[in-house]
PDB file of C-alpha atoms in Angstrom:
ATOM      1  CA  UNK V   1     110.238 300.302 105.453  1.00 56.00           C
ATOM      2  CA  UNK V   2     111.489 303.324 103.883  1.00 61.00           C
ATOM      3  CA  UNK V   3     113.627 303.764 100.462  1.00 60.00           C
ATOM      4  CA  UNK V   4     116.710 305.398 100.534  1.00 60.00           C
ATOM      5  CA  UNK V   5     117.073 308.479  98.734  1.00 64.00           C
ATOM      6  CA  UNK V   6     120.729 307.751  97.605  1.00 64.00           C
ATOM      7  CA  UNK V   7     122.628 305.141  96.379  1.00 62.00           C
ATOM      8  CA  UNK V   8     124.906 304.679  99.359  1.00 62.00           C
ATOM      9  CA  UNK V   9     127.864 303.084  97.265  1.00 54.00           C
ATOM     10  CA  UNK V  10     127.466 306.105  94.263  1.00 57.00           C
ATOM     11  CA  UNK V  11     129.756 307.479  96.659  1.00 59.00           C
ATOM     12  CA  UNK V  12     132.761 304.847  96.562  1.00 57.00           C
ATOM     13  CA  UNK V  13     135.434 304.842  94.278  1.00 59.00           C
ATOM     14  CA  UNK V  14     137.032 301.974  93.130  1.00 51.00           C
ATOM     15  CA  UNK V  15     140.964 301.768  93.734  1.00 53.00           C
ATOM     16  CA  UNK V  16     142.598 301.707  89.766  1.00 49.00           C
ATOM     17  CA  UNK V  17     144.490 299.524  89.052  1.00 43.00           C
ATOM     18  CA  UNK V  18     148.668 299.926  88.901  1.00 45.00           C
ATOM     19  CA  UNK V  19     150.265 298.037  86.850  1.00 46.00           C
ATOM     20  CA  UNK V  20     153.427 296.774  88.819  1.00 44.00           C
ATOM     21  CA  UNK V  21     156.984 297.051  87.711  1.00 40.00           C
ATOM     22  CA  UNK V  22     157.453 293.346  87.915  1.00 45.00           C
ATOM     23  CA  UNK V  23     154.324 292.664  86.114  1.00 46.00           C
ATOM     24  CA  UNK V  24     155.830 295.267  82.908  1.00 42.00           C
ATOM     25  CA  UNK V  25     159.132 293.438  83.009  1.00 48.00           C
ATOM     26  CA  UNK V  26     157.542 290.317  82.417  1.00 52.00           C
ATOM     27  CA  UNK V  27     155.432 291.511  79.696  1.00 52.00           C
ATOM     28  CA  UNK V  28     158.783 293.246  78.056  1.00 51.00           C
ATOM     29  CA  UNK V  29     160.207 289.592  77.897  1.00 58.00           C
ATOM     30  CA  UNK V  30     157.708 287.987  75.799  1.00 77.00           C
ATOM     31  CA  UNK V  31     158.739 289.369  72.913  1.00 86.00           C
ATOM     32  CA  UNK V  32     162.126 290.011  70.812  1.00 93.00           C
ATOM     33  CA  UNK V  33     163.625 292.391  69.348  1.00 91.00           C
ATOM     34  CA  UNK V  34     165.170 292.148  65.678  1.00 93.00           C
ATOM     35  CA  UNK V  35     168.520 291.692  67.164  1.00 94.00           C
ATOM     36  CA  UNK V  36     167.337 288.767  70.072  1.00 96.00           C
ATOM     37  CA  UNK V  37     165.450 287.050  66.647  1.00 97.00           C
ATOM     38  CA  UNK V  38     168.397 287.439  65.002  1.00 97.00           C
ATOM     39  CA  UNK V  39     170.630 285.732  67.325  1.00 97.00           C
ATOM     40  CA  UNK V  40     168.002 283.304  67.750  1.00 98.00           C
ATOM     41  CA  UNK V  41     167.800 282.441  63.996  1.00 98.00           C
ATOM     42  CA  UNK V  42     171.331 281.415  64.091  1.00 97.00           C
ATOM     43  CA  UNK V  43     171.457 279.439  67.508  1.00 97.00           C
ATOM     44  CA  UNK V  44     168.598 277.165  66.027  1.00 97.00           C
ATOM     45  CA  UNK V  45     170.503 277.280  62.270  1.00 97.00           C
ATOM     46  CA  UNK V  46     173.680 276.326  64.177  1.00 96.00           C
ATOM     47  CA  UNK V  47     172.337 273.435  65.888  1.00 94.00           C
ATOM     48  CA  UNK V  48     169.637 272.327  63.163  1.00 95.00           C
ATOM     49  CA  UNK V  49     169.916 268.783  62.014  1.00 92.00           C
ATOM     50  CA  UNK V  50     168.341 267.881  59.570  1.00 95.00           C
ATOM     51  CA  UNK V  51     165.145 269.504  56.783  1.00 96.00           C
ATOM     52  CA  UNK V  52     162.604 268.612  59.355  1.00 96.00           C
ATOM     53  CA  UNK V  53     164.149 271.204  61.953  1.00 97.00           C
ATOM     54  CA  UNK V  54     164.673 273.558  59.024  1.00 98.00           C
ATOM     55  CA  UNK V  55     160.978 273.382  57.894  1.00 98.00           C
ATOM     56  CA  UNK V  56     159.986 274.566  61.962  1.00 98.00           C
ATOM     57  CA  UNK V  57     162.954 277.262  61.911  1.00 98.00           C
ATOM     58  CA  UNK V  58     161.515 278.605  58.686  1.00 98.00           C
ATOM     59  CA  UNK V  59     158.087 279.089  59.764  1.00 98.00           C
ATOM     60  CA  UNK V  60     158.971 280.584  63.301  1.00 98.00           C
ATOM     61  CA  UNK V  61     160.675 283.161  60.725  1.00 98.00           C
ATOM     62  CA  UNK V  62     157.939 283.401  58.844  1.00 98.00           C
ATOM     63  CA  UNK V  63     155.700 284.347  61.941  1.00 98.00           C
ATOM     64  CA  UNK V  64     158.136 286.816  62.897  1.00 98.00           C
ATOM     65  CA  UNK V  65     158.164 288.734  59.356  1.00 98.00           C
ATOM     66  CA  UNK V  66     154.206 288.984  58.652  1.00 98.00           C
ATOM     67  CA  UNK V  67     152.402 288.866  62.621  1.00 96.00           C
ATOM     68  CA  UNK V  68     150.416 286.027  62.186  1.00 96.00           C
ATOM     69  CA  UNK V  69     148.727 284.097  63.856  1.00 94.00           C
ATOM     70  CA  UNK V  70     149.998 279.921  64.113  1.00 95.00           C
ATOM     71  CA  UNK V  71     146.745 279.014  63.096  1.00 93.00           C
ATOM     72  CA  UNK V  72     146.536 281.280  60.065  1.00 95.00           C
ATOM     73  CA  UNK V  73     150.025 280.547  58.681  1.00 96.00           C
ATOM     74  CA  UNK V  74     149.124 276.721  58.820  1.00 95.00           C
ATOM     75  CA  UNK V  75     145.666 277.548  57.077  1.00 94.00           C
ATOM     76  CA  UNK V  76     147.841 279.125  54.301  1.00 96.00           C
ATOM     77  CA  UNK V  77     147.263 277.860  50.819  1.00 96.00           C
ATOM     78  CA  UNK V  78     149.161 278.229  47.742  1.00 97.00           C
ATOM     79  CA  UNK V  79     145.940 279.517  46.088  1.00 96.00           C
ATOM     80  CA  UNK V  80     146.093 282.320  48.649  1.00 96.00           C
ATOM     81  CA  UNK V  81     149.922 283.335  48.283  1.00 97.00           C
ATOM     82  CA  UNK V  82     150.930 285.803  45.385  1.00 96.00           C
ATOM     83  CA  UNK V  83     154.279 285.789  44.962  1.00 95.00           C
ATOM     84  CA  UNK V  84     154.817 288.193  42.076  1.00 95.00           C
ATOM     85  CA  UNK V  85     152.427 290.790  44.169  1.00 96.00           C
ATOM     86  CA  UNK V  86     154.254 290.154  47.466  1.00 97.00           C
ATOM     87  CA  UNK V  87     150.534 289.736  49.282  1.00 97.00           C
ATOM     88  CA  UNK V  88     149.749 286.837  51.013  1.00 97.00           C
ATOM     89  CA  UNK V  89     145.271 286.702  51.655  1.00 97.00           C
ATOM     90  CA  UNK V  90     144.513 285.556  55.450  1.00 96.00           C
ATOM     91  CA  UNK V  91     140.731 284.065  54.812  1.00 94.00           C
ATOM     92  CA  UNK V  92     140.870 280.857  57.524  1.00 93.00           C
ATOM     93  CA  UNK V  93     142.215 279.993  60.704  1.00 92.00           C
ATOM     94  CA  UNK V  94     143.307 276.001  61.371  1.00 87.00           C
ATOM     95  CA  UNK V  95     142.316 274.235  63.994  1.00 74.00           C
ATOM     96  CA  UNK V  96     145.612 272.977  64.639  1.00 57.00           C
ATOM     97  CA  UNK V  97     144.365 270.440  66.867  1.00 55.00           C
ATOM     98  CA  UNK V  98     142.907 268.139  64.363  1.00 53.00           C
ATOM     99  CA  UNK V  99     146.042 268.428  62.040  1.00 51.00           C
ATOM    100  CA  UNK V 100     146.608 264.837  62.276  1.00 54.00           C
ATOM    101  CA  UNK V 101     143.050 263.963  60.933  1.00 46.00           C
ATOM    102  CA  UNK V 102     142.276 263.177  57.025  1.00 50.00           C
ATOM    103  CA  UNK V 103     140.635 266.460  56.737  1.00 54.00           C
ATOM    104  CA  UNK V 104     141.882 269.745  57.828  1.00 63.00           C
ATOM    105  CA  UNK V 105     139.076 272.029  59.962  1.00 79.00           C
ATOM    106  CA  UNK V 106     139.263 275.274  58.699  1.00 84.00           C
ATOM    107  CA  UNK V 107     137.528 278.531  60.047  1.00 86.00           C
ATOM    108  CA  UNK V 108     136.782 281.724  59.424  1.00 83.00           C
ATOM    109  CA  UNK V 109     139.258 283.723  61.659  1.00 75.00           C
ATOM    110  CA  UNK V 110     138.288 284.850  65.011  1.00 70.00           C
ATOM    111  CA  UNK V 111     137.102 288.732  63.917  1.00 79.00           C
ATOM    112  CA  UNK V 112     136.317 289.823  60.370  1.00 84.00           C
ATOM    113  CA  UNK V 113     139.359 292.019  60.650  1.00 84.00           C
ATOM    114  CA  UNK V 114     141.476 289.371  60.623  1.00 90.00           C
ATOM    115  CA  UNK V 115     140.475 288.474  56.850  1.00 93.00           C
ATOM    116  CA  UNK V 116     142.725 290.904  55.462  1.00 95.00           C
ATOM    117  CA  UNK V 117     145.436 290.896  52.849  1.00 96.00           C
ATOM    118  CA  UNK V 118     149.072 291.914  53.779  1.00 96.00           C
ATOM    119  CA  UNK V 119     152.277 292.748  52.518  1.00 97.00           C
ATOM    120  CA  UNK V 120     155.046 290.372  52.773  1.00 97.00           C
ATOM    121  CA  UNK V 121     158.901 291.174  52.049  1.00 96.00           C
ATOM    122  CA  UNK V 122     161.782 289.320  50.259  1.00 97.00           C
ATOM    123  CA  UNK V 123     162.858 287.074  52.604  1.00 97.00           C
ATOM    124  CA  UNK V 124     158.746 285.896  52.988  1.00 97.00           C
ATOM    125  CA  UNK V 125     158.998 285.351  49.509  1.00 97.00           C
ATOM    126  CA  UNK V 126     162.167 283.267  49.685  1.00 98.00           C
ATOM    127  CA  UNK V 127     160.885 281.299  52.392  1.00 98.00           C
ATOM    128  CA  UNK V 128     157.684 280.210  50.560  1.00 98.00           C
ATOM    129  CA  UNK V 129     159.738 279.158  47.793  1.00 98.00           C
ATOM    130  CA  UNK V 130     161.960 277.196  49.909  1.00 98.00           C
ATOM    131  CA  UNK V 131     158.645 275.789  50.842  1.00 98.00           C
ATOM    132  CA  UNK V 132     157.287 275.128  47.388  1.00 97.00           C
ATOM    133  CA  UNK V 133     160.304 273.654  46.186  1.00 97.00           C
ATOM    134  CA  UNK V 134     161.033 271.120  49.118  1.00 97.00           C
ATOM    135  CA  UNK V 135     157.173 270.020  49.012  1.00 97.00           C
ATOM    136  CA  UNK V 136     157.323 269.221  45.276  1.00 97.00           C
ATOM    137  CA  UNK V 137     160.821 267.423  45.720  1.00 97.00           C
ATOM    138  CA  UNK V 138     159.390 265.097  48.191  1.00 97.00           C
ATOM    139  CA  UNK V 139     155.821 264.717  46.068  1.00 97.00           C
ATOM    140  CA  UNK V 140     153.644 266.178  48.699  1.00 96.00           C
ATOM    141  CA  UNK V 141     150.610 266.527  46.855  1.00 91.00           C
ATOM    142  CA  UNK V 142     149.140 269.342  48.934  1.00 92.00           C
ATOM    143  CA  UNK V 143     147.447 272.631  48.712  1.00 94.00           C
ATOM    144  CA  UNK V 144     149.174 273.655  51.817  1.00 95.00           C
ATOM    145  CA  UNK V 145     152.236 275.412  52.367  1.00 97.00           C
ATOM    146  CA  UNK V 146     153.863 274.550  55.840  1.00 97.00           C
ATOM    147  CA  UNK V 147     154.041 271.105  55.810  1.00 96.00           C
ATOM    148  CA  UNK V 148     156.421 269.102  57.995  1.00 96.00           C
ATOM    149  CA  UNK V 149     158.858 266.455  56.911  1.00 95.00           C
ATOM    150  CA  UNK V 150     156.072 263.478  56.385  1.00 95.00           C
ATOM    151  CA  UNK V 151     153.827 265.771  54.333  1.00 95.00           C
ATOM    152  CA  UNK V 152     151.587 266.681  56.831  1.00 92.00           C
ATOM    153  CA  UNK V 153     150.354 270.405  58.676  1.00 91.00           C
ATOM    154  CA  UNK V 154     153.120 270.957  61.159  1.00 91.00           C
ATOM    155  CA  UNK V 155     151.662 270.183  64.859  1.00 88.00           C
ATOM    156  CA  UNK V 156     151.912 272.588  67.310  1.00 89.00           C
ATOM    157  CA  UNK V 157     152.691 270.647  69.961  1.00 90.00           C
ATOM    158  CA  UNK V 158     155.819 269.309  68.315  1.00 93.00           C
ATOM    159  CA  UNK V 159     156.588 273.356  67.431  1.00 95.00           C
ATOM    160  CA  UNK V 160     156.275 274.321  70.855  1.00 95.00           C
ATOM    161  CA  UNK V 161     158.567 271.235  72.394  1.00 96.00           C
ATOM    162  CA  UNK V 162     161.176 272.276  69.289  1.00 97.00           C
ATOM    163  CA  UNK V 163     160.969 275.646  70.421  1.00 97.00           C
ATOM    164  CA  UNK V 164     161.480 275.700  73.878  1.00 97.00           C
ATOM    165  CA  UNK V 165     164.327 273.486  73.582  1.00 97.00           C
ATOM    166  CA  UNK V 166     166.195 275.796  71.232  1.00 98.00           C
ATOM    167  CA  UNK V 167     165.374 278.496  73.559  1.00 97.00           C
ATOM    168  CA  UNK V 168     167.185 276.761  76.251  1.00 97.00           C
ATOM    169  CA  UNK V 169     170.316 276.327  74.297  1.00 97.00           C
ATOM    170  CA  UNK V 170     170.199 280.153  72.370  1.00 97.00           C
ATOM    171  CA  UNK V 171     170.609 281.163  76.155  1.00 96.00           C
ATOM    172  CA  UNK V 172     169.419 284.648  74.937  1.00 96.00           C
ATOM    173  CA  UNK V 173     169.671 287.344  77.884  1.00 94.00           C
ATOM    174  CA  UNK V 174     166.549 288.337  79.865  1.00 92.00           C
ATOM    175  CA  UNK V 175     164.706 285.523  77.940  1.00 95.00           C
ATOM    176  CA  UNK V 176     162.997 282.728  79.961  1.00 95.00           C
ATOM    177  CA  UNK V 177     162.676 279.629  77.319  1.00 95.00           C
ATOM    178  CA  UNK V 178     159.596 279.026  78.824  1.00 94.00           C
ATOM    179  CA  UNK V 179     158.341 282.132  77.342  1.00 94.00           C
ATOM    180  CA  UNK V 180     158.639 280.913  74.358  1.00 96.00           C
ATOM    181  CA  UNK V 181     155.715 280.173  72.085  1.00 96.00           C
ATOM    182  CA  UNK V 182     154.363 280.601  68.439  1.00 96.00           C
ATOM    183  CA  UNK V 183     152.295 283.625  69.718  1.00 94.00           C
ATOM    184  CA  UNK V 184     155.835 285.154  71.140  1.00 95.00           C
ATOM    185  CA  UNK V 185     156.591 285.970  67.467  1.00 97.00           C
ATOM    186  CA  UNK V 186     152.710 287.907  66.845  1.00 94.00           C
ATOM    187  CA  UNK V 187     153.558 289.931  69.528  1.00 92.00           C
ATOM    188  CA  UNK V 188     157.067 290.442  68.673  1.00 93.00           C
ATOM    189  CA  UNK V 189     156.161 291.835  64.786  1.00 94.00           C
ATOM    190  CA  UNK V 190     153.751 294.030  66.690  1.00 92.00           C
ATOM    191  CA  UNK V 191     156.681 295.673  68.471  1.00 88.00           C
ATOM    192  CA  UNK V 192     158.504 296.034  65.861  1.00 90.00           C
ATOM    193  CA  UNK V 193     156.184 297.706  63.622  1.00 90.00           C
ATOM    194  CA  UNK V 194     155.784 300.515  66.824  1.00 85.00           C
ATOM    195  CA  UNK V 195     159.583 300.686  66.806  1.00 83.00           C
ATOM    196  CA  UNK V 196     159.586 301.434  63.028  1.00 87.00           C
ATOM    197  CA  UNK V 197     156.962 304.256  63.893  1.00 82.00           C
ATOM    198  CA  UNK V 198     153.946 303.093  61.928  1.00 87.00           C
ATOM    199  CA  UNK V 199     150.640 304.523  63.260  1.00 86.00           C
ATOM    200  CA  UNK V 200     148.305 302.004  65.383  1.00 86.00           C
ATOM    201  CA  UNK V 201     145.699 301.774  63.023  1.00 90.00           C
ATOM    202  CA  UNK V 202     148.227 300.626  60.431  1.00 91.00           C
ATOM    203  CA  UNK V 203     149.225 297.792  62.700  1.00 90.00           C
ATOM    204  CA  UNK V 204     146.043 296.937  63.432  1.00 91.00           C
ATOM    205  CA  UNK V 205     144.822 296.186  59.955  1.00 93.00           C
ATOM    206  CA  UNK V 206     148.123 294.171  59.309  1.00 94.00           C
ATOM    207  CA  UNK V 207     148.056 292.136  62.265  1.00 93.00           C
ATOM    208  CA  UNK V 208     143.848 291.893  62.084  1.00 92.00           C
ATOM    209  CA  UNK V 209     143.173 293.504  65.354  1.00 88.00           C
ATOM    210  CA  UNK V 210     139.135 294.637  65.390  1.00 82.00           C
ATOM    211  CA  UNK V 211     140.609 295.711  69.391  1.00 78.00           C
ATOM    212  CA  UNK V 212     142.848 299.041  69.357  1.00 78.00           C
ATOM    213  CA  UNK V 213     143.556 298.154  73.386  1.00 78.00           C
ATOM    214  CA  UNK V 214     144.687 294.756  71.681  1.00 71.00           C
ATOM    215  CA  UNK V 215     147.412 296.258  69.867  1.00 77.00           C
ATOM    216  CA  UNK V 216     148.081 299.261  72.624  1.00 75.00           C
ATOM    217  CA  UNK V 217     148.874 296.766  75.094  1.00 73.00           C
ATOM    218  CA  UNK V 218     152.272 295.418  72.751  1.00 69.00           C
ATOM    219  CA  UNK V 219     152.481 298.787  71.365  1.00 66.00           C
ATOM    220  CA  UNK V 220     153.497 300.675  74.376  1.00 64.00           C
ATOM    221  CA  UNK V 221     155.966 297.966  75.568  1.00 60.00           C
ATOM    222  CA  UNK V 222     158.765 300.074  74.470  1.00 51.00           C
ATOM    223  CA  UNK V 223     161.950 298.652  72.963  1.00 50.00           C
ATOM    224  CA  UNK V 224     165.513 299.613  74.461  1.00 54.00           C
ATOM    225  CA  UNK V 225     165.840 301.165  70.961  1.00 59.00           C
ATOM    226  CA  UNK V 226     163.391 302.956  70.903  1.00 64.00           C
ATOM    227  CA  UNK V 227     164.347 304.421  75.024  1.00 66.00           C
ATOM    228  CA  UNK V 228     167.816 305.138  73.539  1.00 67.00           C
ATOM    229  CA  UNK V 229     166.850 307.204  70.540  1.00 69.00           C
ATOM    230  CA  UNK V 230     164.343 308.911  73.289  1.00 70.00           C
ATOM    231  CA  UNK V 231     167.171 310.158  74.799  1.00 68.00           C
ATOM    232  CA  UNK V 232     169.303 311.194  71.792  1.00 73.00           C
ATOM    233  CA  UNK V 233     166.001 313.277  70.822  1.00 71.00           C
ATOM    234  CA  UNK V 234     166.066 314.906  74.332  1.00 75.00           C
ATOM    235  CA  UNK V 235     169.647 315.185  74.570  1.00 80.00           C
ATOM    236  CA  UNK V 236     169.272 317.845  71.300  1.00 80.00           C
ATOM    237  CA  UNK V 237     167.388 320.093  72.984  1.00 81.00           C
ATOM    238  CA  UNK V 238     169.246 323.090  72.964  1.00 72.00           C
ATOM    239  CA  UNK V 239     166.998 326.196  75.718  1.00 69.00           C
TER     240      UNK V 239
END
């Protein structure tokens, strides 16, 4: 039997593969814009009945503002917050799973990227001392931060339900509530951050992305804003 002196395949190329413009509408939906969370905010503020809705609308707010990760912002401790610094130190993930159990499983986060230190603005700050203040008023005698009513880590099953049912009733346009998840916010700071120009490296590092094709993937789902002040910038071309 003879060998064959090419490989007969070195010849075929693959078909690439085209993203479809169904497949980048859906993709533009799982995420919001400041003005969708906005309107959200206040849908779930106008309908929120009581401290233990307040503590989940507060921390979907919180997810929004820094990028994190569910896991991370449960994992937060007080020891790891400085408030007169603004900087908040991401060091563990939770393993929200075993929330209900007497003792919290933390880990190291998925990359060593995502042990970083970030930035946090005003309303962050006011949030976590909505937090602090609420927790010591009830005597939780914890060293975490987003606790639920009872004193305990917030479950993310019980964040999801809470979510998608203010989803449904915030009716906002172009958003299916079933879209709606913790990681919705992650991806919707990401945006934001490309809408506000900063460079994808910068993102990266906040957000804890080792990836770059991570972040590209949010970064290039471009915001009507940003397609509107596309076109003002074309329409001032002047030949």
């Amino acid at each position: 039997m003879g060998y064959l002196e090419e490989n007969p395949v070195s010849s075929v190329i693959l078909p690439r593969y085209t993203q479809t413009i169904g497949e980048y509408e859906k993709k533009q939906k799982k995420f919001l814009s400041k003005e969708e969370m906005s309107l959200f905010l206040k849908s779930m503020n106008k309908a929120c009945l009581d401290v233990r809705q307040k503590r989940m609308i507060l921390l979907f707010e919180f997810l929004f503002l820094t990028g994190l990760r569910i896991g991370e912002a449960l994992a937060l401790r007080w020891e790891n917050v400085h408030l007169e610094e603004n900087i908040i130190h991401i060091k563990y993930n939770l393993d929200y799973h075993s929330v209900r159990a007497k003792e919290k499983k933390l880990s190291l986060p998925k990359t060593a990227d995502s042990i970083r230190k970030i930035f946090i603005n005003e309303r962050c700050v006011e949030i976590l001392i909505w937090y602090q203040t609420e927790n010591q008023l009830n005597n939780f005698d914890s060293e975490f931060i987003f606790l639920n009513s009872k004193g305990n880590l917030h479950a993310l099953n019980s964040l999801t339900v809470f979510l998608k049912r203010q989803a449904t009733i915030a009716k906002i346009p172009n958003k299916n509530p079933r879209d709606f998840s913790t990681h919705l916010f992650r991806h919707s700071h990401i945006s934001l951050l490309a809408e506000m120009g900063l460079p994808v490296k910068t993102i990266m590092q906040r957000v804890g992305h080792k990836d770059e094709k991570t972040t590209l993937q949010i970064y290039t789902h471009v915001t009507q804003s940003m397609n509107e002040d596309t076109l003002e910038k074309l329409n001032e071309i002047k030949l």
